[in-house]
PDB file of C-alpha atoms in Angstrom:
ATOM      1  CA  ILE T  20      50.216 148.643 175.536  1.00 94.00           C
ATOM      2  CA  LEU T  21      48.897 150.410 172.442  1.00 96.00           C
ATOM      3  CA  LEU T  22      45.621 149.147 170.948  1.00 96.00           C
ATOM      4  CA  VAL T  23      45.041 149.898 167.249  1.00 94.00           C
ATOM      5  CA  PRO T  24      41.500 149.407 165.887  1.00 91.00           C
ATOM      6  CA  TYR T  25      40.709 148.228 162.377  1.00 90.00           C
ATOM      7  CA  PRO T  26      41.094 151.251 160.059  1.00 85.00           C
ATOM      8  CA  ARG T  27      37.824 152.172 158.367  1.00 78.00           C
ATOM      9  CA  ARG T  28      37.484 155.119 156.045  1.00 67.00           C
ATOM     10  CA  GLY T  29      35.780 158.070 157.699  1.00 64.00           C
ATOM     11  CA  LYS T  30      35.900 156.510 161.175  1.00 68.00           C
ATOM     12  CA  PRO T  31      38.015 157.673 164.132  1.00 61.00           C
ATOM     13  CA  PRO T  32      40.886 158.274 164.144  1.00 60.00           C
ATOM     14  CA  TYR T  33      40.809 158.534 160.336  1.00 62.00           C
ATOM     15  CA  GLU T  34      37.704 160.710 159.825  1.00 59.00           C
ATOM     16  CA  GLN T  35      39.748 163.663 158.610  1.00 60.00           C
ATOM     17  CA  ASP T  36      40.546 161.914 155.318  1.00 59.00           C
ATOM     18  CA  GLU T  37      37.012 161.882 153.850  1.00 62.00           C
ATOM     19  CA  HIS T  38      37.971 164.290 151.082  1.00 73.00           C
ATOM     20  CA  LEU T  39      40.680 161.923 149.800  1.00 73.00           C
ATOM     21  CA  SER T  40      40.400 159.204 147.182  1.00 77.00           C
ATOM     22  CA  ILE T  41      40.141 155.624 148.412  1.00 75.00           C
ATOM     23  CA  GLN T  42      43.793 154.888 147.660  1.00 79.00           C
ATOM     24  CA  ASP T  43      45.007 158.116 149.274  1.00 80.00           C
ATOM     25  CA  SER T  44      42.712 157.497 152.232  1.00 80.00           C
ATOM     26  CA  MET T  45      44.200 154.036 152.813  1.00 82.00           C
ATOM     27  CA  ARG T  46      47.704 155.469 152.562  1.00 85.00           C
ATOM     28  CA  ALA T  47      46.816 158.216 155.041  1.00 85.00           C
ATOM     29  CA  ALA T  48      45.430 155.635 157.472  1.00 86.00           C
ATOM     30  CA  ALA T  49      48.681 153.639 157.315  1.00 90.00           C
ATOM     31  CA  GLU T  50      50.668 156.814 157.934  1.00 91.00           C
ATOM     32  CA  LYS T  51      48.404 157.753 160.864  1.00 90.00           C
ATOM     33  CA  ILE T  52      48.892 154.307 162.430  1.00 93.00           C
ATOM     34  CA  THR T  53      52.669 154.637 162.016  1.00 95.00           C
ATOM     35  CA  GLU T  54      52.594 158.056 163.716  1.00 94.00           C
ATOM     36  CA  GLU T  55      50.546 156.729 166.638  1.00 94.00           C
ATOM     37  CA  ILE T  56      52.914 153.790 167.166  1.00 96.00           C
ATOM     38  CA  GLN T  57      56.019 155.941 167.068  1.00 96.00           C
ATOM     39  CA  SER T  58      54.388 158.496 169.362  1.00 96.00           C
ATOM     40  CA  ALA T  59      53.531 155.749 171.874  1.00 97.00           C
ATOM     41  CA  LEU T  60      57.102 154.461 171.592  1.00 97.00           C
ATOM     42  CA  LYS T  61      58.465 157.833 172.713  1.00 97.00           C
ATOM     43  CA  VAL T  62      56.212 157.729 175.778  1.00 96.00           C
ATOM     44  CA  ALA T  63      57.285 154.155 176.601  1.00 96.00           C
ATOM     45  CA  ARG T  64      60.945 155.079 176.323  1.00 96.00           C
ATOM     46  CA  SER T  65      60.465 158.107 178.566  1.00 96.00           C
ATOM     47  CA  GLU T  66      58.929 155.783 181.167  1.00 94.00           C
ATOM     48  CA  ASN T  67      61.641 153.168 180.556  1.00 95.00           C
ATOM     49  CA  VAL T  68      59.119 150.433 179.763  1.00 96.00           C
ATOM     50  CA  PRO T  69      58.749 148.216 176.687  1.00 97.00           C
ATOM     51  CA  LEU T  70      55.948 148.958 174.228  1.00 97.00           C
ATOM     52  CA  LEU T  71      53.518 146.251 173.151  1.00 97.00           C
ATOM     53  CA  VAL T  72      51.144 146.841 170.235  1.00 97.00           C
ATOM     54  CA  ALA T  73      47.934 144.874 169.708  1.00 97.00           C
ATOM     55  CA  ALA T  74      46.487 145.820 166.337  1.00 96.00           C
ATOM     56  CA  HIS T  75      43.646 144.761 164.072  1.00 94.00           C
ATOM     57  CA  VAL T  76      45.574 145.430 160.861  1.00 93.00           C
ATOM     58  CA  THR T  77      47.288 143.791 157.921  1.00 92.00           C
ATOM     59  CA  VAL T  78      51.049 144.199 158.057  1.00 93.00           C
ATOM     60  CA  GLU T  79      53.378 144.368 155.083  1.00 92.00           C
ATOM     61  CA  GLY T  80      54.619 140.841 154.341  1.00 90.00           C
ATOM     62  CA  MET T  81      51.574 138.963 155.644  1.00 89.00           C
ATOM     63  CA  THR T  82      50.118 136.224 153.447  1.00 87.00           C
ATOM     64  CA  THR T  83      46.628 134.742 153.387  1.00 84.00           C
ATOM     65  CA  GLY T  84      45.764 131.068 153.311  1.00 72.00           C
ATOM     66  CA  ASP T  85      43.696 129.181 150.728  1.00 61.00           C
ATOM     67  CA  SER T  86      40.421 129.889 152.478  1.00 53.00           C
ATOM     68  CA  ASP T  87      37.571 130.959 150.210  1.00 50.00           C
ATOM     69  CA  PHE T  88      36.258 132.933 153.177  1.00 50.00           C
ATOM     70  CA  GLU T  89      39.304 135.165 153.388  1.00 54.00           C
ATOM     71  CA  LEU T  90      38.851 137.668 150.586  1.00 55.00           C
ATOM     72  CA  HIS T  91      40.217 141.161 151.111  1.00 57.00           C
ATOM     73  CA  ALA T  92      39.523 144.336 149.177  1.00 58.00           C
ATOM     74  CA  SER T  93      42.172 145.703 146.864  1.00 59.00           C
ATOM     75  CA  HIS T  94      42.225 148.898 148.940  1.00 68.00           C
ATOM     76  CA  GLU T  95      43.038 147.130 152.202  1.00 80.00           C
ATOM     77  CA  VAL T  96      45.158 149.247 154.531  1.00 86.00           C
ATOM     78  CA  ILE T  97      48.668 147.771 154.623  1.00 90.00           C
ATOM     79  CA  VAL T  98      50.747 148.962 157.555  1.00 93.00           C
ATOM     80  CA  PRO T  99      54.491 148.966 156.760  1.00 94.00           C
ATOM     81  CA  ALA T 100      56.617 146.682 158.918  1.00 95.00           C
ATOM     82  CA  SER T 101      58.851 149.668 159.620  1.00 96.00           C
ATOM     83  CA  ALA T 102      55.980 151.222 161.609  1.00 96.00           C
ATOM     84  CA  PHE T 103      56.849 148.783 164.403  1.00 97.00           C
ATOM     85  CA  ASP T 104      60.562 149.633 164.571  1.00 96.00           C
ATOM     86  CA  GLY T 105      61.564 149.874 168.228  1.00 96.00           C
ATOM     87  CA  VAL T 106      58.449 148.095 169.485  1.00 97.00           C
ATOM     88  CA  ALA T 107      59.134 145.215 171.871  1.00 97.00           C
ATOM     89  CA  LEU T 108      56.293 143.118 170.435  1.00 98.00           C
ATOM     90  CA  ALA T 109      53.484 143.709 167.955  1.00 98.00           C
ATOM     91  CA  VAL T 110      50.693 141.124 167.801  1.00 98.00           C
ATOM     92  CA  CYS T 111      48.420 141.759 164.829  1.00 96.00           C
ATOM     93  CA  GLY T 112      45.134 140.134 164.021  1.00 93.00           C
ATOM     94  CA  HIS T 113      43.017 140.276 160.846  1.00 92.00           C
ATOM     95  CA  ILE T 114      44.572 137.693 158.546  1.00 91.00           C
ATOM     96  CA  HIS T 115      43.348 134.225 159.568  1.00 92.00           C
ATOM     97  CA  LYS T 116      46.687 132.506 158.949  1.00 91.00           C
ATOM     98  CA  ALA T 117      49.025 132.485 161.967  1.00 94.00           C
ATOM     99  CA  GLN T 118      52.479 133.726 160.951  1.00 94.00           C
ATOM    100  CA  LYS T 119      55.655 135.434 162.042  1.00 94.00           C
ATOM    101  CA  ILE T 120      56.635 138.552 160.084  1.00 94.00           C
ATOM    102  CA  ALA T 121      59.731 139.460 162.138  1.00 95.00           C
ATOM    103  CA  THR T 122      61.160 138.635 165.529  1.00 94.00           C
ATOM    104  CA  HIS T 123      58.963 141.344 167.054  1.00 96.00           C
ATOM    105  CA  ILE T 124      55.943 141.217 164.662  1.00 97.00           C
ATOM    106  CA  VAL T 125      53.518 138.335 165.007  1.00 97.00           C
ATOM    107  CA  GLY T 126      50.368 137.546 163.040  1.00 96.00           C
ATOM    108  CA  ALA T 127      48.098 136.061 165.693  1.00 96.00           C
ATOM    109  CA  GLY T 128      45.733 134.374 163.241  1.00 94.00           C
ATOM    110  CA  SER T 129      42.098 133.556 163.933  1.00 94.00           C
ATOM    111  CA  LEU T 130      41.064 131.724 167.095  1.00 95.00           C
ATOM    112  CA  TYR T 131      38.856 129.276 165.188  1.00 93.00           C
ATOM    113  CA  ARG T 132      38.494 127.867 161.681  1.00 92.00           C
ATOM    114  CA  CYS T 133      36.388 130.424 159.871  1.00 89.00           C
ATOM    115  CA  SER T 134      35.578 128.230 156.871  1.00 89.00           C
ATOM    116  CA  PHE T 135      36.084 124.721 155.535  1.00 90.00           C
ATOM    117  CA  GLY T 136      39.015 126.095 153.550  1.00 87.00           C
ATOM    118  CA  GLU T 137      40.842 126.195 156.896  1.00 89.00           C
ATOM    119  CA  SER T 138      39.943 122.621 157.874  1.00 89.00           C
ATOM    120  CA  GLN T 139      43.597 121.587 158.171  1.00 89.00           C
ATOM    121  CA  ASP T 140      44.833 124.747 159.907  1.00 91.00           C
ATOM    122  CA  GLU T 141      46.002 124.609 163.495  1.00 93.00           C
ATOM    123  CA  LYS T 142      44.687 127.488 165.610  1.00 96.00           C
ATOM    124  CA  SER T 143      46.245 129.161 168.629  1.00 97.00           C
ATOM    125  CA  TYR T 144      46.487 132.319 170.693  1.00 97.00           C
ATOM    126  CA  VAL T 145      49.583 134.357 171.552  1.00 97.00           C
ATOM    127  CA  LEU T 146      50.730 134.593 175.160  1.00 97.00           C
ATOM    128  CA  ALA T 147      53.136 137.467 175.887  1.00 97.00           C
ATOM    129  CA  THR T 148      55.252 137.591 179.012  1.00 97.00           C
ATOM    130  CA  ILE T 149      56.786 140.848 180.282  1.00 95.00           C
ATOM    131  CA  ASP T 150      59.698 140.665 182.688  1.00 94.00           C
ATOM    132  CA  GLY T 151      61.176 144.102 183.184  1.00 92.00           C
ATOM    133  CA  GLN T 152      62.545 145.165 179.794  1.00 91.00           C
ATOM    134  CA  SER T 153      62.274 141.636 178.436  1.00 94.00           C
ATOM    135  CA  VAL T 154      59.240 140.615 176.376  1.00 96.00           C
ATOM    136  CA  THR T 155      58.803 137.041 175.167  1.00 96.00           C
ATOM    137  CA  TRP T 156      55.904 135.300 173.481  1.00 97.00           C
ATOM    138  CA  GLU T 157      54.654 131.833 172.681  1.00 97.00           C
ATOM    139  CA  ARG T 158      51.752 130.202 170.919  1.00 96.00           C
ATOM    140  CA  ARG T 159      49.227 128.211 172.888  1.00 97.00           C
ATOM    141  CA  PRO T 160      47.309 125.718 170.728  1.00 97.00           C
ATOM    142  CA  LEU T 161      43.523 125.670 170.835  1.00 96.00           C
ATOM    143  CA  PRO T 162      41.306 122.585 170.534  1.00 95.00           C
ATOM    144  CA  MET T 163      39.435 122.483 167.237  1.00 95.00           C
ATOM    145  CA  ARG T 164      36.429 120.533 166.061  1.00 95.00           C
ATOM    146  CA  PRO T 165      37.293 118.089 163.284  1.00 95.00           C
ATOM    147  CA  MET T 166      36.118 119.240 159.855  1.00 96.00           C
ATOM    148  CA  PHE T 167      35.071 117.026 156.957  1.00 96.00           C
ATOM    149  CA  GLN T 168      34.315 117.869 153.325  1.00 95.00           C
ATOM    150  CA  GLU T 169      32.824 115.252 151.030  1.00 95.00           C
ATOM    151  CA  ARG T 170      30.828 114.860 147.840  1.00 96.00           C
ATOM    152  CA  VAL T 171      27.620 112.869 147.744  1.00 97.00           C
ATOM    153  CA  ASP T 172      26.036 111.395 144.628  1.00 96.00           C
ATOM    154  CA  TRP T 173      22.318 112.032 145.118  1.00 96.00           C
ATOM    155  CA  SER T 174      21.412 108.993 143.015  1.00 95.00           C
ATOM    156  CA  LYS T 175      23.377 106.810 145.479  1.00 95.00           C
ATOM    157  CA  ARG T 176      22.329 108.619 148.641  1.00 95.00           C
ATOM    158  CA  THR T 177      20.816 105.554 150.287  1.00 94.00           C
ATOM    159  CA  SER T 178      24.321 104.085 150.640  1.00 95.00           C
ATOM    160  CA  PHE T 179      25.689 107.233 152.327  1.00 95.00           C
ATOM    161  CA  ASP T 180      26.575 106.502 155.957  1.00 94.00           C
ATOM    162  CA  GLN T 181      25.467 109.467 158.049  1.00 93.00           C
ATOM    163  CA  ALA T 182      26.466 107.870 161.338  1.00 92.00           C
ATOM    164  CA  ARG T 183      30.213 107.725 160.682  1.00 93.00           C
ATOM    165  CA  PHE T 184      30.940 111.402 161.465  1.00 95.00           C
ATOM    166  CA  PRO T 185      31.946 112.294 165.052  1.00 94.00           C
ATOM    167  CA  ALA T 186      29.249 114.032 167.057  1.00 93.00           C
ATOM    168  CA  ASN T 187      31.354 117.167 167.649  1.00 92.00           C
ATOM    169  CA  SER T 188      32.456 117.584 164.016  1.00 96.00           C
ATOM    170  CA  GLU T 189      31.634 120.131 161.330  1.00 97.00           C
ATOM    171  CA  VAL T 190      30.626 118.644 157.987  1.00 97.00           C
ATOM    172  CA  LYS T 191      30.243 120.121 154.509  1.00 97.00           C
ATOM    173  CA  LEU T 192      28.598 118.008 151.840  1.00 97.00           C
ATOM    174  CA  VAL T 193      28.518 118.910 148.167  1.00 97.00           C
ATOM    175  CA  VAL T 194      25.531 117.027 146.796  1.00 97.00           C
ATOM    176  CA  ASP T 195      25.937 116.223 143.092  1.00 96.00           C
ATOM    177  CA  ILE T 196      22.558 115.794 141.460  1.00 95.00           C
ATOM    178  CA  GLN T 197      21.656 115.279 137.825  1.00 92.00           C
ATOM    179  CA  GLN T 198      19.381 117.923 136.335  1.00 88.00           C
ATOM    180  CA  ASP T 199      16.490 115.533 135.784  1.00 87.00           C
ATOM    181  CA  GLU T 200      16.701 114.471 139.447  1.00 90.00           C
ATOM    182  CA  ALA T 201      16.828 118.011 140.822  1.00 89.00           C
ATOM    183  CA  PRO T 202      13.091 118.114 141.759  1.00 90.00           C
ATOM    184  CA  SER T 203      13.652 115.100 144.029  1.00 93.00           C
ATOM    185  CA  TYR T 204      16.316 116.847 146.133  1.00 94.00           C
ATOM    186  CA  ASP T 205      15.276 117.116 149.764  1.00 95.00           C
ATOM    187  CA  PRO T 206      17.741 118.329 152.429  1.00 95.00           C
ATOM    188  CA  GLU T 207      15.592 116.544 155.015  1.00 96.00           C
ATOM    189  CA  PHE T 208      17.324 113.352 153.879  1.00 96.00           C
ATOM    190  CA  PHE T 209      20.324 114.517 155.912  1.00 97.00           C
ATOM    191  CA  ARG T 210      18.328 115.300 159.075  1.00 95.00           C
ATOM    192  CA  THR T 211      19.954 112.420 160.994  1.00 94.00           C
ATOM    193  CA  LEU T 212      23.384 113.865 160.243  1.00 96.00           C
ATOM    194  CA  LYS T 213      22.284 117.424 161.010  1.00 96.00           C
ATOM    195  CA  GLU T 214      21.067 116.389 164.451  1.00 95.00           C
ATOM    196  CA  ARG T 215      24.256 114.430 165.102  1.00 94.00           C
ATOM    197  CA  VAL T 216      27.039 116.898 164.250  1.00 96.00           C
ATOM    198  CA  ALA T 217      27.869 120.395 165.501  1.00 96.00           C
ATOM    199  CA  LEU T 218      27.472 121.988 162.067  1.00 96.00           C
ATOM    200  CA  LEU T 219      26.221 120.722 158.727  1.00 97.00           C
ATOM    201  CA  VAL T 220      26.591 122.709 155.497  1.00 97.00           C
ATOM    202  CA  LEU T 221      24.849 121.424 152.379  1.00 97.00           C
ATOM    203  CA  GLU T 222      25.778 122.667 148.912  1.00 96.00           C
ATOM    204  CA  LYS T 223      23.598 121.453 146.043  1.00 95.00           C
ATOM    205  CA  ASN T 224      25.460 121.031 142.755  1.00 94.00           C
ATOM    206  CA  VAL T 225      23.063 120.474 139.860  1.00 92.00           C
ATOM    207  CA  ILE T 226      24.765 118.838 136.887  1.00 90.00           C
ATOM    208  CA  SER T 227      23.233 120.053 133.635  1.00 83.00           C
ATOM    209  CA  ALA T 228      22.139 117.409 131.149  1.00 70.00           C
ATOM    210  CA  GLN T 229      24.576 117.163 128.258  1.00 60.00           C
ATOM    211  CA  ARG T 230      23.100 117.859 124.868  1.00 55.00           C
ATOM    212  CA  VAL T 231      24.024 115.448 122.119  1.00 51.00           C
ATOM    213  CA  ARG T 232      25.730 117.332 119.339  1.00 56.00           C
ATOM    214  CA  ALA T 233      24.729 116.937 115.722  1.00 56.00           C
ATOM    215  CA  PRO T 234      27.682 114.698 114.620  1.00 58.00           C
ATOM    216  CA  GLU T 235      27.103 112.413 117.622  1.00 59.00           C
ATOM    217  CA  LEU T 236      23.368 112.397 116.943  1.00 55.00           C
ATOM    218  CA  SER T 237      23.763 111.551 113.267  1.00 58.00           C
ATOM    219  CA  ALA T 238      26.022 108.620 114.070  1.00 64.00           C
ATOM    220  CA  LYS T 239      23.256 107.029 116.158  1.00 71.00           C
ATOM    221  CA  LEU T 240      20.244 107.676 113.891  1.00 80.00           C
ATOM    222  CA  SER T 241      19.227 106.408 110.480  1.00 84.00           C
ATOM    223  CA  LEU T 242      18.838 108.868 107.619  1.00 85.00           C
ATOM    224  CA  ALA T 243      15.058 108.610 107.914  1.00 83.00           C
ATOM    225  CA  GLU T 244      15.246 109.402 111.642  1.00 83.00           C
ATOM    226  CA  GLN T 245      17.574 112.326 111.014  1.00 82.00           C
ATOM    227  CA  PHE T 246      15.182 113.651 108.382  1.00 81.00           C
ATOM    228  CA  SER T 247      12.297 113.379 110.836  1.00 80.00           C
ATOM    229  CA  HIS T 248      14.277 115.298 113.489  1.00 75.00           C
ATOM    230  CA  TRP T 249      15.119 117.961 110.919  1.00 77.00           C
ATOM    231  CA  LEU T 250      11.463 118.475 110.059  1.00 77.00           C
ATOM    232  CA  VAL T 251      10.590 118.887 113.730  1.00 72.00           C
ATOM    233  CA  SER T 252      13.483 121.266 114.470  1.00 68.00           C
ATOM    234  CA  THR T 253      12.570 123.472 111.483  1.00 73.00           C
ATOM    235  CA  SER T 254       8.819 123.323 112.252  1.00 68.00           C
ATOM    236  CA  GLN T 255       8.001 121.865 108.869  1.00 77.00           C
ATOM    237  CA  SER T 256       5.364 119.306 107.991  1.00 77.00           C
ATOM    238  CA  LEU T 257       4.826 117.103 104.932  1.00 83.00           C
ATOM    239  CA  PRO T 258       1.848 115.081 103.763  1.00 84.00           C
ATOM    240  CA  PRO T 259       2.094 111.470 105.036  1.00 83.00           C
ATOM    241  CA  GLU T 260       2.375 109.980 101.565  1.00 84.00           C
ATOM    242  CA  ARG T 261       5.294 112.266 100.673  1.00 85.00           C
ATOM    243  CA  ARG T 262       7.089 111.508 103.939  1.00 83.00           C
ATOM    244  CA  GLU T 263       6.676 107.814 103.214  1.00 85.00           C
ATOM    245  CA  ARG T 264       8.204 108.187  99.714  1.00 86.00           C
ATOM    246  CA  ILE T 265      11.166 110.142 101.094  1.00 88.00           C
ATOM    247  CA  ALA T 266      11.644 107.594 103.887  1.00 85.00           C
ATOM    248  CA  LYS T 267      11.835 104.791 101.322  1.00 85.00           C
ATOM    249  CA  LYS T 268      14.412 106.731  99.284  1.00 85.00           C
ATOM    250  CA  LEU T 269      16.494 107.345 102.370  1.00 85.00           C
ATOM    251  CA  ALA T 270      16.312 103.654 103.264  1.00 85.00           C
ATOM    252  CA  GLN T 271      17.689 102.801  99.809  1.00 82.00           C
ATOM    253  CA  ILE T 272      20.515 105.271 100.254  1.00 84.00           C
ATOM    254  CA  GLU T 273      21.217 103.772 103.683  1.00 78.00           C
ATOM    255  CA  THR T 274      21.946 100.382 102.092  1.00 79.00           C
ATOM    256  CA  ILE T 275      24.450 101.991  99.714  1.00 72.00           C
ATOM    257  CA  ARG T 276      26.345 104.022 102.374  1.00 59.00           C
TER     258      ARG T 276
END
């Protein structure tokens, strides 16, 4: 069995590539991993035993799920699938999504749901069986806590039933709250739920107050009211008697419009 650690720049067995650019360093790491696998394969063949590889790497052809947690750098080391040619079985972990790349290359996937983006994903581990030259594998499912994601309107929070979630569940609540209500937000409101479930994640979403645009504003105000707003917005002031005369004129115009 060959164990391959996660390739990090400047760390064993890749420390010799520090003088390279990031891209060249990642390429060198992939080549080094390929060399190590093929070297181990020669030893296995000389001993007439199958070679199994357990690696913490991303393999060419792997795909990620929709999880917001699973973000990978653009310079991720990608090991070519051809690196495992001749290997009886390669089980690779790093990408959370369980998958099969080839008959002898398996993406193990994560053992648990790493974020709420994986709430519907089934999780498992890989069991390999060696019988002489024969190597077979199967997935063994793992029990998962149920996950729930919901939105809560803070203005209607008193009607939110905190007791309906199973005690062993993981819950994420996005709390929508209007901007003028934001000072009233108190996560302690959800204490009953927090004490009930295995994990509670609260995400406050403050909804900004919408500003009324000028055309919408003018449709709702009289000409005199619009004139008053204009004076305030431009920081101008007029003697009371003049404002009164203008207001009367605007009222006359209003009857003609």
